[in-house]
Short mmCIF file of C-alpha atoms in Angstrom, two decimals:
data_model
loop_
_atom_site.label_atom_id
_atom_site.label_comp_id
_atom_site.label_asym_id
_atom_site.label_seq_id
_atom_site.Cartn_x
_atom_site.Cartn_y
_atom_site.Cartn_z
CA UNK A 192 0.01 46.17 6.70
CA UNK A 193 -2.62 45.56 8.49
CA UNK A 194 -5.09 42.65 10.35
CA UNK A 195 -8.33 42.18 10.50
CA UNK A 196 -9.12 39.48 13.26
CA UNK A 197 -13.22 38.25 14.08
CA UNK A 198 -13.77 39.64 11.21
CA UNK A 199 -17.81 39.97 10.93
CA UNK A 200 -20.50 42.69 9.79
CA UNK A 201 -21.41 43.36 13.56
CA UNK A 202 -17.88 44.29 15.31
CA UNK A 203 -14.85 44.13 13.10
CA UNK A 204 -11.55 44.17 15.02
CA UNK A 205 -8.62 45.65 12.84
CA UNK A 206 -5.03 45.95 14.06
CA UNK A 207 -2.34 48.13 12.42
CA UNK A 208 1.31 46.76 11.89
CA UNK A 209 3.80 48.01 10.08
CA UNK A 210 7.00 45.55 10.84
CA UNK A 211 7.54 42.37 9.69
CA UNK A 212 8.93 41.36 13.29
CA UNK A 213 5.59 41.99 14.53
CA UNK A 214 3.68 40.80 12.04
CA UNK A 215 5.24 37.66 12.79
CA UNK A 216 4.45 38.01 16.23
CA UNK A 217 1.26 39.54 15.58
CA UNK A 218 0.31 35.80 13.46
CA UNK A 219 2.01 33.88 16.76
CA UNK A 220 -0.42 35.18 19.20
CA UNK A 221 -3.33 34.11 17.17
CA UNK A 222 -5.68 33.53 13.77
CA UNK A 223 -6.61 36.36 12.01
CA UNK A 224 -9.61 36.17 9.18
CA UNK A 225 -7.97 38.32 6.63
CA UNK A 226 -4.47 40.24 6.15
CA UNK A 227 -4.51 43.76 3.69
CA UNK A 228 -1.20 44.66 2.82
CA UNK A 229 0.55 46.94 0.71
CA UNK A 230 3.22 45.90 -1.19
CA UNK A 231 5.96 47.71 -1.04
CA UNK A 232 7.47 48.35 3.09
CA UNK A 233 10.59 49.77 4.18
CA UNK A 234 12.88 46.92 3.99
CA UNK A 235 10.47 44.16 2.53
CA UNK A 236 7.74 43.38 0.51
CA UNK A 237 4.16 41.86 0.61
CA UNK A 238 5.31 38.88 -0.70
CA UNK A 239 7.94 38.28 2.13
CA UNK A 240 5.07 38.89 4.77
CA UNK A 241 3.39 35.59 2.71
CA UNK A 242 6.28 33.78 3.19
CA UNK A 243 5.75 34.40 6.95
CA UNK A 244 2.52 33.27 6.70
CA UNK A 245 3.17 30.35 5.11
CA UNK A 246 5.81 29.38 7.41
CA UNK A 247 2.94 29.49 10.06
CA UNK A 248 1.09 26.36 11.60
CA UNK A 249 -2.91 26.91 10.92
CA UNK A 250 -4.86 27.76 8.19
CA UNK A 251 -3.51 30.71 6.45
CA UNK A 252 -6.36 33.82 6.40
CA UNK A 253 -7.05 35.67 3.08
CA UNK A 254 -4.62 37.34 2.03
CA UNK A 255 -5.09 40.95 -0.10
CA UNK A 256 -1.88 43.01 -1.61
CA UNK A 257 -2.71 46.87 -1.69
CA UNK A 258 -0.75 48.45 -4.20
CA UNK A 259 0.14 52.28 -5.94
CA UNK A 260 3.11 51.51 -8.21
CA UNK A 261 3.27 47.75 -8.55
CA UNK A 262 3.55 46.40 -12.04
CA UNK A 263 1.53 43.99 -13.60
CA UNK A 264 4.25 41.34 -13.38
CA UNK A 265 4.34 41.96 -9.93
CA UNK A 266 0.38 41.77 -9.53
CA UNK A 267 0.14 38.63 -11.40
CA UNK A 268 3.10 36.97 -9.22
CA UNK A 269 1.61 38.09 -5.91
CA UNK A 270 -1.35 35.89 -7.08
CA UNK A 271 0.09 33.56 -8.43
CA UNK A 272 2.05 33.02 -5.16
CA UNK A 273 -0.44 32.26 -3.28
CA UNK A 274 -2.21 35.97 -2.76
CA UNK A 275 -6.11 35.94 -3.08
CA UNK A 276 -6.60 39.50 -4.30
CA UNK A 277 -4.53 42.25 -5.69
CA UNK A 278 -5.99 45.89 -5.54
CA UNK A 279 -4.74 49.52 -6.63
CA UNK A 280 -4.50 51.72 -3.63
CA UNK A 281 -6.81 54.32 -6.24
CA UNK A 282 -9.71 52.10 -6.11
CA UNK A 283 -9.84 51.64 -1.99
CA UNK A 284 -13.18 51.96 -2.26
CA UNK A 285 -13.49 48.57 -3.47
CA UNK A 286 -11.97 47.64 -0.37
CA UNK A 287 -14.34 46.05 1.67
CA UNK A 288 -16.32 43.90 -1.65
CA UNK A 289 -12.59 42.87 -2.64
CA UNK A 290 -12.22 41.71 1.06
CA UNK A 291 -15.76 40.15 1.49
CA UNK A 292 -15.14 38.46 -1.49
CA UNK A 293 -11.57 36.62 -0.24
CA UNK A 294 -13.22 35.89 2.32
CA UNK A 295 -15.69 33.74 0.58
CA UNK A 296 -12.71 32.14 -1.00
CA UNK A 297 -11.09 31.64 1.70
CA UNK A 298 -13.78 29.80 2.98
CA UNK A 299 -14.49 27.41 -0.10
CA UNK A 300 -10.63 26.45 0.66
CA UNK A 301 -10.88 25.60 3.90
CA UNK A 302 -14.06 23.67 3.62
CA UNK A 303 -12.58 22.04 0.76
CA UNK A 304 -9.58 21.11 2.91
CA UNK A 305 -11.52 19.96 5.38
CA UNK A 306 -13.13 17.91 3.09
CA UNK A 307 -10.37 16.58 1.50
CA UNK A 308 -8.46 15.75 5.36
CA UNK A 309 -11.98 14.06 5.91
CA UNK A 310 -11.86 12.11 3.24
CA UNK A 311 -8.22 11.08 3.37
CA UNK A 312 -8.78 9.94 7.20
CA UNK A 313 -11.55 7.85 6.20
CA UNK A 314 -9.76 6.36 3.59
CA UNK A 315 -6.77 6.08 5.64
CA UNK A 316 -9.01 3.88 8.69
CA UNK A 317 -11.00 2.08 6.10
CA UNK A 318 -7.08 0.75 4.74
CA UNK A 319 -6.50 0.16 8.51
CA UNK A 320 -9.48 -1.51 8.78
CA UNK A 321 -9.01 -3.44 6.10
CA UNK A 322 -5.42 -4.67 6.64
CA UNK A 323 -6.88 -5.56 10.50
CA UNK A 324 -9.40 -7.58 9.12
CA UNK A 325 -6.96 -9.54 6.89
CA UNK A 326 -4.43 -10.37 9.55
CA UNK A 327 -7.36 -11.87 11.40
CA UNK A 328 -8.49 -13.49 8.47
CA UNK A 329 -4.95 -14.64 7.98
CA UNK A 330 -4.88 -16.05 11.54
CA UNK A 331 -8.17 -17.94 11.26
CA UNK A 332 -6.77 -19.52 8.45
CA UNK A 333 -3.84 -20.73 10.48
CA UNK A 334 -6.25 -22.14 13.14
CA UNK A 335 -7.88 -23.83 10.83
CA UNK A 336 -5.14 -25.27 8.92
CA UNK A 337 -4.33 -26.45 12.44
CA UNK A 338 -7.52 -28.09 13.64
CA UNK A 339 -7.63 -30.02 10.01
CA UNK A 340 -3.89 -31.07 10.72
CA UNK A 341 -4.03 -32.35 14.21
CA UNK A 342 -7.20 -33.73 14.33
CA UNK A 343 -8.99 -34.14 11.46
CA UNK A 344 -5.92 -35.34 9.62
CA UNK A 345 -4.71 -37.62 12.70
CA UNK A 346 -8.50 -39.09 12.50
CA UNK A 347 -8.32 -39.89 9.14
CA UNK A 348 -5.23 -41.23 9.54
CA UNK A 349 -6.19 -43.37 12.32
CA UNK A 350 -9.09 -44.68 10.70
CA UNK A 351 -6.80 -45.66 7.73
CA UNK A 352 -4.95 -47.65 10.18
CA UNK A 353 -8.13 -49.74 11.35
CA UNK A 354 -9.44 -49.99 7.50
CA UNK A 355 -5.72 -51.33 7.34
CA UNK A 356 -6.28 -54.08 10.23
CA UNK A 357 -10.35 -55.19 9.43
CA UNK A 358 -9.01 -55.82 5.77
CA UNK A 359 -6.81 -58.45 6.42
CA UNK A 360 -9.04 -59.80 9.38
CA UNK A 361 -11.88 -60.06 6.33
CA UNK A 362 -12.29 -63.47 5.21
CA UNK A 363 -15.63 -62.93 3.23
CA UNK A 364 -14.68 -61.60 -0.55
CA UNK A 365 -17.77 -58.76 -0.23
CA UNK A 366 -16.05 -57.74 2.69
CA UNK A 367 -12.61 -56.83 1.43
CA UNK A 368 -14.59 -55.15 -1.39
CA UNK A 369 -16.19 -52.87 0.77
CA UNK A 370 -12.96 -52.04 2.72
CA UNK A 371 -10.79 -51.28 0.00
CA UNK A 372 -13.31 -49.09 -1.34
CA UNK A 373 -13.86 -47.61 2.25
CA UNK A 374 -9.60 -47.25 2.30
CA UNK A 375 -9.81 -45.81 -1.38
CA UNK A 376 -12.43 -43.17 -0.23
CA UNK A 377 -10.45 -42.35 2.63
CA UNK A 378 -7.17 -42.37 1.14
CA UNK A 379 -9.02 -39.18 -1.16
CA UNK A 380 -10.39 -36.86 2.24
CA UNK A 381 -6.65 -37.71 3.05
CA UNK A 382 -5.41 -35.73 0.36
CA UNK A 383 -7.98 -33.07 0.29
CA UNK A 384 -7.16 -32.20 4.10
CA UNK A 385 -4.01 -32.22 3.09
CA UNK A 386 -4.85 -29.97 -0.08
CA UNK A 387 -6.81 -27.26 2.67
CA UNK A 388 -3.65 -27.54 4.79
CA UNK A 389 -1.84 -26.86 2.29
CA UNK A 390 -3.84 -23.60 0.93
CA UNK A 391 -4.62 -22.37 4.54
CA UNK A 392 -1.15 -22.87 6.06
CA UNK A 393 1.32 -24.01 3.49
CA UNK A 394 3.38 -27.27 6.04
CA UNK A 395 6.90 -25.92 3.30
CA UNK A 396 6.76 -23.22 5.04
CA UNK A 397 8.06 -24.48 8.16
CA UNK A 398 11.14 -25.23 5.91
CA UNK A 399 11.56 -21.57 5.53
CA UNK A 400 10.82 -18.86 2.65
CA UNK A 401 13.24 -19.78 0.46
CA UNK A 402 12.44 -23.71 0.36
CA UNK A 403 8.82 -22.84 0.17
CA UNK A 404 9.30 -20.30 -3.22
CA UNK A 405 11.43 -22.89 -4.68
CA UNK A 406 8.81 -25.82 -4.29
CA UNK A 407 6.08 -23.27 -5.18
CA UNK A 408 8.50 -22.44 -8.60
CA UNK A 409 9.53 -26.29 -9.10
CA UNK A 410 5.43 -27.43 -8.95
CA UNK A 411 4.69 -24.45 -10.92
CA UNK A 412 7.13 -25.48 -13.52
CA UNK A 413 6.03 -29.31 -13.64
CA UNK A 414 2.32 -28.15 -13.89
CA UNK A 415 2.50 -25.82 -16.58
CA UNK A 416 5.68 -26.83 -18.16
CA UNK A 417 6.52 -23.36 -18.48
CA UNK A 418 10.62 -23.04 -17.84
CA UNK A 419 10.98 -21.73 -14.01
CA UNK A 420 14.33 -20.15 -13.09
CA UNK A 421 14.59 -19.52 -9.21
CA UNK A 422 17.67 -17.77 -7.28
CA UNK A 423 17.84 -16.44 -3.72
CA UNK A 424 20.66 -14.43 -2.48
CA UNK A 425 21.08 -17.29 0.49
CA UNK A 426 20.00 -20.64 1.06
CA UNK A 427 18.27 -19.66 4.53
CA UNK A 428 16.69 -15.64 5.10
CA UNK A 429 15.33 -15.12 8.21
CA UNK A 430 11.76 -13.10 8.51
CA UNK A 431 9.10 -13.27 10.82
CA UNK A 432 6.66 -15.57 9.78
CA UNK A 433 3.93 -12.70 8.97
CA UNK A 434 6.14 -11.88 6.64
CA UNK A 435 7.40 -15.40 5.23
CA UNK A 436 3.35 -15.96 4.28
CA UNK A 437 2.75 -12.65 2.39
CA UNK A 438 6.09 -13.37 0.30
CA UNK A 439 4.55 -16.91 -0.22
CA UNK A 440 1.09 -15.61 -1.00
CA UNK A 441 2.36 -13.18 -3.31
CA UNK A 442 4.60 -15.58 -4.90
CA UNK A 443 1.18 -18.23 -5.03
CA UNK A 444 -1.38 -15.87 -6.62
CA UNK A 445 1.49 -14.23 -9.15
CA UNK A 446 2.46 -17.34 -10.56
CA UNK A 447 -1.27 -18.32 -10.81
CA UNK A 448 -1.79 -15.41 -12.37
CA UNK A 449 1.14 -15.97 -15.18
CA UNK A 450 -0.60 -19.36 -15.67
CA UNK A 451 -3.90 -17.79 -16.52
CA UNK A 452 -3.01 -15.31 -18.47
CA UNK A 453 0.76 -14.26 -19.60
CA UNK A 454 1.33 -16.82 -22.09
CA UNK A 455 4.54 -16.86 -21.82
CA UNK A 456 7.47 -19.48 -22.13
CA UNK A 457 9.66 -18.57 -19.36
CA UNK A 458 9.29 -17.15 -15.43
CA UNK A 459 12.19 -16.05 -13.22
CA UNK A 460 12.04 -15.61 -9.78
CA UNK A 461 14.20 -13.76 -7.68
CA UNK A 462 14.17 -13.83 -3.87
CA UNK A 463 16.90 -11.63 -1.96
CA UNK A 464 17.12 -9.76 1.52
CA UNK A 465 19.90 -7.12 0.91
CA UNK A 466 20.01 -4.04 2.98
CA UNK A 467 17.34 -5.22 5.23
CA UNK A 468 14.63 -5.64 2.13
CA UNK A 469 13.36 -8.52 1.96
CA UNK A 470 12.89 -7.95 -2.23
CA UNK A 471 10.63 -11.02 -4.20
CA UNK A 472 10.28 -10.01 -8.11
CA UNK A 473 8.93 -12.55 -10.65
CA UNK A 474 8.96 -11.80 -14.01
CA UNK A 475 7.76 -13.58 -17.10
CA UNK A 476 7.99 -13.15 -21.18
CA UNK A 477 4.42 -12.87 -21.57
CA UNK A 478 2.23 -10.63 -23.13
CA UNK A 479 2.13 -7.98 -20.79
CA UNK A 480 -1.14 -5.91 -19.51
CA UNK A 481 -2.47 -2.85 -20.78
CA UNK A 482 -3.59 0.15 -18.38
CA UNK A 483 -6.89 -1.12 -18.49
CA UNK A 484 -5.90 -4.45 -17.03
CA UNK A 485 -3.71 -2.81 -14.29
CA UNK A 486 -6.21 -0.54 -13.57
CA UNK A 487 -9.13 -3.39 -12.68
CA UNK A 488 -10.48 -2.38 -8.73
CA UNK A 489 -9.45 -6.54 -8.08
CA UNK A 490 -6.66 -7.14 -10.32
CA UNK A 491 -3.79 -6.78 -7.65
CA UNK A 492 -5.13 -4.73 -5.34
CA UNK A 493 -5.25 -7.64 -3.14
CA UNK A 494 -1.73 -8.20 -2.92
CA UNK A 495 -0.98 -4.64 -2.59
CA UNK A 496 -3.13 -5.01 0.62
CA UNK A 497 -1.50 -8.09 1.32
CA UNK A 498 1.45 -6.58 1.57
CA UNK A 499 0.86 -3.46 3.14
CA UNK A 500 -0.16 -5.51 6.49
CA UNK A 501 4.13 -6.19 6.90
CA UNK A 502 4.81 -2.44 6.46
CA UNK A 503 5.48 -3.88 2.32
CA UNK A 504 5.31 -2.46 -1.14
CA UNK A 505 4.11 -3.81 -4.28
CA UNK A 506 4.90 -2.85 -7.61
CA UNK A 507 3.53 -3.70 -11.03
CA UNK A 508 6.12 -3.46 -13.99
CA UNK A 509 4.52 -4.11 -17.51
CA UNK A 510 3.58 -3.37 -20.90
CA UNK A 511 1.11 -4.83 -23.43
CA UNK A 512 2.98 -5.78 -26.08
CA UNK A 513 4.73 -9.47 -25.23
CA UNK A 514 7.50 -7.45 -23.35
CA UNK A 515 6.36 -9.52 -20.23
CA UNK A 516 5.43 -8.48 -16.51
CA UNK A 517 7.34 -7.84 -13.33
CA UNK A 518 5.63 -7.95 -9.81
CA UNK A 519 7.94 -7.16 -7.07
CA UNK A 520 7.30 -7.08 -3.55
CA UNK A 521 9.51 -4.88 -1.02
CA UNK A 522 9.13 -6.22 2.44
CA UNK A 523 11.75 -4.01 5.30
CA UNK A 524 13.06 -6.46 7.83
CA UNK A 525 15.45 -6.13 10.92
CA UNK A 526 19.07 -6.53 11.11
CA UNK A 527 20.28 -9.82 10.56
CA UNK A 528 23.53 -11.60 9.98
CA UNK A 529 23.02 -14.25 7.59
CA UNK A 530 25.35 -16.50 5.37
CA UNK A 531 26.67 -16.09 2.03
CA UNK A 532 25.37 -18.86 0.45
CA UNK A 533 23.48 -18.91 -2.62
CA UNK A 534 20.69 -20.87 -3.58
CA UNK A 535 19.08 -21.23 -7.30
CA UNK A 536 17.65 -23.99 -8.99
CA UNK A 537 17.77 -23.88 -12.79
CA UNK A 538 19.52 -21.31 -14.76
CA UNK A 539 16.99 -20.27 -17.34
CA UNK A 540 17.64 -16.01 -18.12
CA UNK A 541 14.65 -13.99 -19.86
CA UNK A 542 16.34 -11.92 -22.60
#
């Protein structure tokens, strides 16, 4: 066996070794470019000196089995193993094209790898960057939902109150016209702040996770008319609230989504936090979705991101078909005691 370290036209550098001990010791001192060996030692074999080197840390160098009485079986494994050249000891003077070209090869790999760890860091900080972005996006929201609580909706409020007091002061019959429709006018930015409020920061919230998906199922089921079945495992689980607004979000934009598109009759939705996983699935009868449909850049990609800013999981379970849809979000939490109660509100069961 031997090593060829610095390996270049100029001043090649070869070492001898003929144990695997040293060989071992030989790869822990340092890189080498390319390793000749033959295959058959006293005690081992080639192919346990590449199990060495693949038990290394680094980039493994080329790696060439020299051979006299070999078989072909044991050629083709030694490549097939990982090996970048096999060569008959009676055609040594091969030797140095055969290692010239595993070189080459070896090259192409690790620039490929390099490549590859390139492009899996960038995508790795562009999902970072991503997921930063959306928690900031996610607290704008909140400050916003606050500034058109407290003081936009307190205005309004206020200014209700004075509509309230200058319409029964008014005397004059054009006067009280003008207020109620002033009060009517009003009464609508009323509800629309409310409406932002309740899209930025949803107020149910503060009731907890499990109130808010069962008043997001129970409007859901009065708008559409589709059946709703809702069951939690308790009738209060704790989360932090980062993680109480991506169960609600996820719950918001997959029952939106069944409304749009799953034409289905019933929805079931299941909210439980066993084993420390807080676990949301809702699944409907629909029609399904077809690869292509799962496979759009925007079609839940979102929540996947969503959900991946709480250390989550999101999984799509479906098939075209009318055999419905399941989307289930896996959320870990800490340690908790909590009770034993359990919460549902209808008792409709998808077949």
């Amino acid at each position: 066996m031997c090593g060829a370290l610095g390996l270049d036209a100029s001043s090649p550098v070869v070492e001898r070794i003929d144990t695997l001990d040293r060989f071992t010791q030989r790869l822990a001192d340092g890189p080498c470019d390319v390793v000749v060996s033959a295959y058959h030692f006293d005690g081992f074999t080639a192919m346990d000196a590449w199990e060495v080197l693949l038990g290394m840390p680094g980039r493994q160098p080329a790696f060439i089995v020299l051979s006299r009485s070999a078989s072909e079986a044991e050629a083709i494994d030694a490549v097939r193993r990982g090996a970048c050249d096999f060569l008959r000891k009676n055609a040594l003077a091969q030797l140095a094209r055969v290692m010239v070209r595993a070189l080459d090869a070896s090259r192409i790999r690790i620039a490929k790898e390099d490549s590859q760890a390139e492009l899996a860091g960038s995508v790795e900080r562009s999902t970072e960057l991503n997921d930063y972005l959306r928690k900031c996006v996610e607290e704008e929201l909140q400050a916003i939902a606050r500034e058109v609580h407290d003081d936009i909706g307190g205005s309004l409020t206020a200014l209700k109150s004075d509509l309230g007091w200058i319409g029964q002061q008014a005397k004059e019959p054009g006067v009280i016209d003008h207020v109620n429709a002033a009060t009517e006018m009003l009464q609508h930015a009323i509800r629309a702040s409310q409406r932002i409020v309740q899209d930025l920061r949803p107020p149910v919230l503060e009731r907890g996770i499990v109130a808010a998906v069962d008043w997001l199922a129970d409007s859901f089921e009065r708008r559409t008319g589709v059946k709703t079945a809702f069951t939690s495992t308790h009738q209060v689980i704790h989360a932090p609230e980062d993680v109480q607004l991506v169960t609600y979000r996820t719950a918001q934009a997959a029952l939106t989504t069944i409304a749009r598109h799953a034409a289905c009759s019933e929805v079931r939705i299941d909210l439980s936090d066993g084993e420390n996983v807080l676990k949301l699935e809702i699944t409907d009868n629909g029609r399904g979705l077809t690869r292509a449909e799962l496979d759009k850049p925007r079609a839940f990609h979102g929540l996947g991101a969503r959900a991946r800013t709480v250390d989550g999981r999101l999984a799509i379970n479906s098939r075209s078909g009318g055999v419905g849809t399941s989307i289930i979000l896996s959320v870990p939490l800490a340690p908790v005691v909590g009770s034993l109660k359990t919460a549902h509100r209808g008792a409709a069961a998808l077949g």
